[in-house]
Coordinates of C-alpha atoms and ligand atoms in Angstrom, one line a residue:
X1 CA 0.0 0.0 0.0
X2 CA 1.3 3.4 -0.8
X3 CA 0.0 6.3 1.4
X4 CA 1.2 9.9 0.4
X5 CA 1.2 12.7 3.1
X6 CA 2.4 15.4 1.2
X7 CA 5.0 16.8 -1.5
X8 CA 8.5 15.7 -1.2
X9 CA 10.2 12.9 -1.0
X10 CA 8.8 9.9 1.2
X11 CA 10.6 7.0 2.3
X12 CA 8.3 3.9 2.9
X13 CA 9.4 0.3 4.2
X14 CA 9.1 -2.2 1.2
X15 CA 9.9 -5.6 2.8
X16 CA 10.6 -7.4 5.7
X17 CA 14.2 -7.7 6.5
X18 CA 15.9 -10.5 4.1
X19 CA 19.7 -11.8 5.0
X20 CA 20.3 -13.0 1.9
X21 CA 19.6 -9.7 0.0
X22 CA 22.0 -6.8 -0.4
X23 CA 22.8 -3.8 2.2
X24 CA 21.1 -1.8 -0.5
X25 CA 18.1 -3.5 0.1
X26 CA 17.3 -2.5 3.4
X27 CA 16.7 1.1 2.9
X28 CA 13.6 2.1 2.6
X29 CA 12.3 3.2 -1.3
X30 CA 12.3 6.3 -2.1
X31 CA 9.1 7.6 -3.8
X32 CA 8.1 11.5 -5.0
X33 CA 4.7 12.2 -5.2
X34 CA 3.5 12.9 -8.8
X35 CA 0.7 14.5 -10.4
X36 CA -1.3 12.7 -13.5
X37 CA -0.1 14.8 -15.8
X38 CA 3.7 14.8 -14.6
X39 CA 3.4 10.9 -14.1
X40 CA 2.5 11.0 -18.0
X41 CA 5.4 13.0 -19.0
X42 CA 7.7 10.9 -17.3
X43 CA 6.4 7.4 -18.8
X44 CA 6.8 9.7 -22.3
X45 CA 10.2 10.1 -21.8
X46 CA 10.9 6.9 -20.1
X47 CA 9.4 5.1 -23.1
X48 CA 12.4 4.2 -24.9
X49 CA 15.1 4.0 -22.4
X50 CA 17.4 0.7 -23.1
X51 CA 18.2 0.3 -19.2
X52 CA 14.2 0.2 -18.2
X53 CA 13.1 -2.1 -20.7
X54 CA 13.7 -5.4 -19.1
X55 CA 12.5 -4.2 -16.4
X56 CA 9.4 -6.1 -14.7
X57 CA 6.1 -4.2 -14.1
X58 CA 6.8 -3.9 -10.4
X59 CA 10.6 -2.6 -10.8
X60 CA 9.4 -0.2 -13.3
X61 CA 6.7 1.0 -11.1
X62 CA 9.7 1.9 -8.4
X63 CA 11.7 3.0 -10.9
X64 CA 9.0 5.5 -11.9
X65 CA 8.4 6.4 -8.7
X66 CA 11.5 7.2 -7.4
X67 CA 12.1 9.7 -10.3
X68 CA 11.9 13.2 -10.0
X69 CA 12.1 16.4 -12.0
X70 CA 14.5 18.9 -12.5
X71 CA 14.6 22.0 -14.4
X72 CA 18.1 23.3 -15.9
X73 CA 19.2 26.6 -17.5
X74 CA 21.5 26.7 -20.7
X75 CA 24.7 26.5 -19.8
X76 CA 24.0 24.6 -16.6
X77 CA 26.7 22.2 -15.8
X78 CA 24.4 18.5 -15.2
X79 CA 27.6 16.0 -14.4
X80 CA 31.0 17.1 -14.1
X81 CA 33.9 14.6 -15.0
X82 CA 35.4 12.8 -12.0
X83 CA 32.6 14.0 -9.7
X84 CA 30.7 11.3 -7.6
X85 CA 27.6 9.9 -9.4
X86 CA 24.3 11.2 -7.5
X87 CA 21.7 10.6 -10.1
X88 CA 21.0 8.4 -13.4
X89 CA 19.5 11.4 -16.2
X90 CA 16.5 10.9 -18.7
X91 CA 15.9 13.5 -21.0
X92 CA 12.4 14.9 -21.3
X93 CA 13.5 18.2 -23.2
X94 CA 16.7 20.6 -23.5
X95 CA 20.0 19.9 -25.7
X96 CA 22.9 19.0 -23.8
X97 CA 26.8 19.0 -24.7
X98 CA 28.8 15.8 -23.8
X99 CA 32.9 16.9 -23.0
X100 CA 35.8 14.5 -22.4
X101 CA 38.8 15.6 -20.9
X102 CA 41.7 14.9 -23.6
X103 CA 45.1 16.4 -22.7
X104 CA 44.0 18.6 -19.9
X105 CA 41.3 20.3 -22.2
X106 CA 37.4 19.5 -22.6
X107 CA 36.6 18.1 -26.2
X108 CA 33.5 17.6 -27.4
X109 CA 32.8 13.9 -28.2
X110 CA 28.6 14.4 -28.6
X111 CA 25.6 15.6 -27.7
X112 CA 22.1 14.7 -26.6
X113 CA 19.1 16.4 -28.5
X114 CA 15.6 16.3 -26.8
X115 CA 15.4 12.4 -25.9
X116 CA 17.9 9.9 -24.3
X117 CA 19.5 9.4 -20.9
X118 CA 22.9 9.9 -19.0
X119 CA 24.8 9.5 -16.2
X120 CA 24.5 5.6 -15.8
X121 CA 28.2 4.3 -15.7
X122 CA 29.6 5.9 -12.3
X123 CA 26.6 4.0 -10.5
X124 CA 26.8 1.0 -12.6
X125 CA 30.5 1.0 -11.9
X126 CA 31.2 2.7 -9.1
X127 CA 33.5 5.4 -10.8
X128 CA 33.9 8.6 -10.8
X129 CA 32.0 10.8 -13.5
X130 CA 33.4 10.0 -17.2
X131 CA 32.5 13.0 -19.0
X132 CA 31.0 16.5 -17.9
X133 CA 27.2 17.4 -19.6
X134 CA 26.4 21.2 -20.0
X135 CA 23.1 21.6 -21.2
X136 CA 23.4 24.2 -24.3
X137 CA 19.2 25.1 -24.0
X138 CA 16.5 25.1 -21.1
X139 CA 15.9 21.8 -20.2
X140 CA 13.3 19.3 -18.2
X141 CA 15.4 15.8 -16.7
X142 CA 14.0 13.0 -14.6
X143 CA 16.9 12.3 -12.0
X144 CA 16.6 8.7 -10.4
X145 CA 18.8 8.4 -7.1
X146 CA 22.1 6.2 -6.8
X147 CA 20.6 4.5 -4.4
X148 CA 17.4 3.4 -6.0
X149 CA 19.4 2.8 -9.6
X150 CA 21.7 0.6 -7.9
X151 CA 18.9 -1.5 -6.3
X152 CA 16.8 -2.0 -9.4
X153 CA 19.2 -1.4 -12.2
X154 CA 22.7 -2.8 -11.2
X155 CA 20.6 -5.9 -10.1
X156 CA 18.4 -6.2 -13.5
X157 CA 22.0 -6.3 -14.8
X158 CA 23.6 -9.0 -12.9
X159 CA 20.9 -11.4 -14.2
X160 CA 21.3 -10.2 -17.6
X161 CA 24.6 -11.0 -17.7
X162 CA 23.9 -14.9 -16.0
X163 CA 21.5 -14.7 -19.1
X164 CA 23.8 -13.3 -22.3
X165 CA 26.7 -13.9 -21.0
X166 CA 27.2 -17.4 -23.2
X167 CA 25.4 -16.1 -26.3
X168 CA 27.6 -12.6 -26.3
X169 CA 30.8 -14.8 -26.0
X170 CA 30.1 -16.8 -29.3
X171 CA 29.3 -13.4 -31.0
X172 CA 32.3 -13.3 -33.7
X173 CA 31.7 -9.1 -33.9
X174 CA 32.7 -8.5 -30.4
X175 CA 36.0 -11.0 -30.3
X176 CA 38.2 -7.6 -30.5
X177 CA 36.8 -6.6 -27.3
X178 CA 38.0 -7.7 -23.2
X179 CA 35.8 -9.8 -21.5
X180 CA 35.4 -6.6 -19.3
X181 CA 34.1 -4.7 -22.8
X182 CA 32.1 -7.6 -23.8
X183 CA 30.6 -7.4 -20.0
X184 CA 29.8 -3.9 -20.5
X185 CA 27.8 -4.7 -23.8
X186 CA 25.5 -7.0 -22.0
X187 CA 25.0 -4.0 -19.4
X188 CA 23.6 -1.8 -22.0
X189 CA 21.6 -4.3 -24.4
X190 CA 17.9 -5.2 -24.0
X191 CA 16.0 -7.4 -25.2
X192 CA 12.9 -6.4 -27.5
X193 CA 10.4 -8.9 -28.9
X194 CA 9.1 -8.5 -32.8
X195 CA 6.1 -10.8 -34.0
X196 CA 6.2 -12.0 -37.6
X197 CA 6.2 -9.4 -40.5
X198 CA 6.8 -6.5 -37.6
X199 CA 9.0 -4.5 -39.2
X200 CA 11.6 -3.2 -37.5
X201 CA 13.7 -0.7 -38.9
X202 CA 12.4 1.6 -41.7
X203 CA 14.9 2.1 -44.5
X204 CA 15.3 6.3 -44.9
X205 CA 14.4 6.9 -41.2
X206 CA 17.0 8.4 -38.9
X207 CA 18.8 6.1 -37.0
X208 CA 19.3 5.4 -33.0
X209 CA 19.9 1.3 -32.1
X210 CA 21.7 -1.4 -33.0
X211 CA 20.5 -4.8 -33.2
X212 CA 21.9 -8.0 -32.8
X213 CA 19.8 -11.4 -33.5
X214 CA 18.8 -13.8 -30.6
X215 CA 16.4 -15.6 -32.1
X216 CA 14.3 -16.3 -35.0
X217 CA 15.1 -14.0 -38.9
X218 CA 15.4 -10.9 -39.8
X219 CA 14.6 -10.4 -43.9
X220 CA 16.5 -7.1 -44.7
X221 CA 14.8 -5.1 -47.9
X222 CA 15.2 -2.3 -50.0
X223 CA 13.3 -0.1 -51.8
X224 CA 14.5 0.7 -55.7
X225 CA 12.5 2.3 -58.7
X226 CA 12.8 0.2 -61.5
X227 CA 14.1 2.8 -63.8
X228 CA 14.9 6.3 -63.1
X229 CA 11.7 7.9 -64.0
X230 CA 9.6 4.7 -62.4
X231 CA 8.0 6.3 -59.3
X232 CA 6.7 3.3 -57.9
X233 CA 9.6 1.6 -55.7
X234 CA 9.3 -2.5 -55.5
X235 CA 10.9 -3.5 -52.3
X236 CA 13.9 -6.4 -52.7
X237 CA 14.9 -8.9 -50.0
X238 CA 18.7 -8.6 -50.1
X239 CA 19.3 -10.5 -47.3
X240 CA 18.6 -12.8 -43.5
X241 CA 20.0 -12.5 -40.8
X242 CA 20.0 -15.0 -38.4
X243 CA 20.9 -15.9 -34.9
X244 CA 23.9 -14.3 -34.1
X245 CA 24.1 -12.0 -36.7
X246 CA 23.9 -8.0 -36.5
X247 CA 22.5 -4.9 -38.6
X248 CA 21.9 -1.6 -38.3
X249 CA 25.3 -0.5 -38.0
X250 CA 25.5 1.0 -41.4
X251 CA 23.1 4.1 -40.1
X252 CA 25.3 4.5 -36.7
X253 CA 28.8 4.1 -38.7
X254 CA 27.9 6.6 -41.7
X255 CA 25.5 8.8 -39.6
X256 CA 23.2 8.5 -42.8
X257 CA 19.4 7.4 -42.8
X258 CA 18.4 4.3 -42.7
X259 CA 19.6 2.3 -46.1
X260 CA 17.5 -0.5 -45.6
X261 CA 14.4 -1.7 -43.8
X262 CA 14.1 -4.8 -41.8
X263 CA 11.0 -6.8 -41.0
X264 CA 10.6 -9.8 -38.6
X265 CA 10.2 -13.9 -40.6
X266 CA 8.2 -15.5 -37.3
X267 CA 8.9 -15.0 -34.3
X268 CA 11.7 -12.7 -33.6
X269 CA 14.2 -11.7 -30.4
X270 CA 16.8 -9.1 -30.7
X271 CA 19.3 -7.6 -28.0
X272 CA 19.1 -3.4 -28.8
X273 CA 21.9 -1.3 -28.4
X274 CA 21.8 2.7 -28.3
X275 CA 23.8 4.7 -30.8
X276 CA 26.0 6.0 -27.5
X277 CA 26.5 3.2 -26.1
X278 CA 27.5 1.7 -29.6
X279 CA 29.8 4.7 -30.4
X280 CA 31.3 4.1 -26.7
X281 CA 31.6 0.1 -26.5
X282 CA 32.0 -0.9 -29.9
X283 CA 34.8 1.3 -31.4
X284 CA 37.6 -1.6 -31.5
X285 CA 34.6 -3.8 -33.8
X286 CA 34.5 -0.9 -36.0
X287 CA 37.3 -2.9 -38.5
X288 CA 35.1 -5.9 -39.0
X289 CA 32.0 -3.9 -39.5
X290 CA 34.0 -1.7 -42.2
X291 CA 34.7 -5.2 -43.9
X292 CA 31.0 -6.2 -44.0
X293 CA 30.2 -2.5 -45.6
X294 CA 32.6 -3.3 -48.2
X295 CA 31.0 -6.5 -48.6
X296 CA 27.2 -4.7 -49.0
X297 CA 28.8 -2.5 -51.5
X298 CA 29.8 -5.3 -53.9
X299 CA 26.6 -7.1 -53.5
X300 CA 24.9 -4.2 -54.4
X301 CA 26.2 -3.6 -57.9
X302 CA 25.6 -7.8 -58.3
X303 CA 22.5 -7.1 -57.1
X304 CA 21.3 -3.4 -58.7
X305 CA 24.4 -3.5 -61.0
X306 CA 25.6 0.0 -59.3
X307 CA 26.7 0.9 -55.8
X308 CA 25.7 4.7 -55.9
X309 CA 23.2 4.4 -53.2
X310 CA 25.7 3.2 -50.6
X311 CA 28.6 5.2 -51.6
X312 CA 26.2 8.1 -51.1
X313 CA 25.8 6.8 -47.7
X314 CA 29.1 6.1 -46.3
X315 CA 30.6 9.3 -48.1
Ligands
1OR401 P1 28.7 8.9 -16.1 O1 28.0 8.5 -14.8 O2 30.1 8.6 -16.2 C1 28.8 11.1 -17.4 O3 28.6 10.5 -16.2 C2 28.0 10.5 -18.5 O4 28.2 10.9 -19.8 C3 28.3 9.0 -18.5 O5 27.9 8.4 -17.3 C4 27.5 8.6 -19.8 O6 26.1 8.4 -19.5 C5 27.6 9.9 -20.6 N1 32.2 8.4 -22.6 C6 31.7 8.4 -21.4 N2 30.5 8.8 -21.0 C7 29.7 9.3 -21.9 C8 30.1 9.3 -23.2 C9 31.4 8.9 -23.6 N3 29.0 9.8 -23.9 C10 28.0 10.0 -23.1 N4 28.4 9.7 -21.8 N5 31.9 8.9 -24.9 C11 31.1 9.5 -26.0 C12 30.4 8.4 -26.8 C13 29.4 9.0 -27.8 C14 33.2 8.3 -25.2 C15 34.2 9.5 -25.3 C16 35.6 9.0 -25.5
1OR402 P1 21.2 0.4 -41.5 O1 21.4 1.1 -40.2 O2 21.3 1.2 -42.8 C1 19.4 -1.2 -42.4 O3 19.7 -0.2 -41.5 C2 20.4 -2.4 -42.2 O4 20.3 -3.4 -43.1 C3 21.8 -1.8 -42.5 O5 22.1 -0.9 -41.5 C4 22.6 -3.1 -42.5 O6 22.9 -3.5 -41.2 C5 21.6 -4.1 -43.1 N1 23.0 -3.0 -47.9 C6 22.7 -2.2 -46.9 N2 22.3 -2.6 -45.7 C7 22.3 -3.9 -45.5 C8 22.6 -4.8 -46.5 C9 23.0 -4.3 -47.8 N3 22.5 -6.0 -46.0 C10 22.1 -5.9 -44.7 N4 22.0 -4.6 -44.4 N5 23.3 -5.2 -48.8 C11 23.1 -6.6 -48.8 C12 24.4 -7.4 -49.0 C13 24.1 -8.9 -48.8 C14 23.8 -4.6 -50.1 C15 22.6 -4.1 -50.8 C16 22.2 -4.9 -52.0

């Protein structure tokens, strides 16, 4: 039961006193009262967050309830690098600057426009902050605290890993990286179901995950007019991907749209990747990607008998 006095933060007792659960455990949960219409902004921008999706109903709900709202100004500083974490970030508005410190200066490495979330690896890790994030607009953020991150979150993760861990080690893609690296992918990866014929990425849309295969096929299409002045497109299966197998890299490695589209053959699982955590982790596969986009540009000219569409994508 969940009784709300008034507006702040409460702190309720969840559960009886368990021995064999973590220290972390035995705090009580935090929870911010919400209105309706600020709960429904939150779930909004909550929607599409990687780390929340495998999430059950009643972790989300804590999750949810734990968050609360924080205005910013442009040119606020959100994280500075090699602070303590406090808070995990999700974006509900504002554009915010991402810096790395590279010989003793700030460089910008990225930046967040209007949806995503930040702030994740010193409370996954227990590190100190990796990069600083200035927001370069007014801004609306949903801060969750360490505390409540590290109970739900940090835990989700340890049973993802007991679940992925075989299946990412017989991934030929990710054999440049550690074990460490290949620890952190399964940190940032959900899994998202697809029923047969779902399609799944559109081609010519702008791009934001990366998927790899965990079960079932993926049919990869595109569309091409027949001739040059044909303005109906017929859409051709070009390939399958199958368990094991990745796409929609091409989009994240050529920051072009989407040059294909991908539906579901059956049932279909894949593990979904963001495009930061994909610039971040997946750097030293970049090589063995490179080779397959080679590959896609000799099929197509078997295939359409010119590569002009891809060289116009990975220009
Ligand atoms: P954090 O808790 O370390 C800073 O606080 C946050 O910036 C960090 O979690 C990430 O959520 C976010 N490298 C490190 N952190 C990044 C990066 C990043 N991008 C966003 N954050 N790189 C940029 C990759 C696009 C790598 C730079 C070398
Ligand atoms: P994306 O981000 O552009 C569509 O989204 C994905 O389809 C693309 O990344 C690739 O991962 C995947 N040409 C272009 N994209 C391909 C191809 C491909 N095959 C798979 N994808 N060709 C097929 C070569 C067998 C060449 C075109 C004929």
């Amino acid at each position: 039961m969940k009784v709300v006095l008034s507006a702040g933060p409460k702190f309720m007792c969840a559960e009886a006193f368990n021995p064999d659960e973590d220290e972390e455990d035995k705090e009580p949960l935090v929870t911010y009262p919400k209105t309706d219409e600020q709960r429904q902004r939150l779930q909004e921008a909550c929607r599409d967050i990687l780390l929340f999706k495998n999430l059950d109903p009643e972790e989300m709900s804590q999750v949810l309830d734990a968050m609360f709202e924080k205005f910013c100004t442009e040119g606020e500083h959100i994280i500075d690098q090699d602070d303590d974490g406090d808070n995990f970030y999700v974006i509900e508005s504002g554009t915010f600057n991402i810096f790395v410190k590279a010989d003793g200066a700030d460089k910008l490495v990225g930046c967040y426009d209007n949806r995503g979330s930040f702030g994740e690896l010193a409370l996954m890790y227990n590190t100190p902050r990796a990069a600083t994030i200035i927001a370069t607009s007014p801004g609306a953020l949903w801060c969750l605290d360490r505390l409540t991150f590290r109970r739900i979150i940090v835990k989700n993760n340890a049973k993802k890993r007991r679940l992925y861990e075989a299946f990412i080690e017989t991934l030929p893609l990710l054999t440049s990286l550690e074990l460490s690296e290949r620890m952190k992918v399964v940190d940032v990866i959900s899994s998202k179901a697809f029923s047969d014929s779902q399609q799944i990425i559109a081609q010519g849309d702008l791009a934001d995950c990366f998927y790899i295969v965990e079960s079932g096929q993926v049919r990869i299409t595109m569309k091409r007019s027949r001739t040059k002045k044909d303005q109906e497109e017929e859409e051709v299966d070009i390939a399958t991907c199958s368990r094991g197998q990745y796409f929609g890299e091409l989009a994240l490695v050529t920051n072009k749209p989407r040059a294909a589209s991908a539906y579901a053959v059956g049932s279909v699982k894949c593990l979904v990747m963001d495009v930061k955590a994909f610039e971040r982790l997946l750097g030293p596969c970049m090589d063995i990607m490179k080779r397959n986009i080679a590959n896609y540009e000799e099929q197509l000219v078997t295939l359409f008998g010119s590569s002009t569409e891809i060289e116009q994508q990975s220009a």
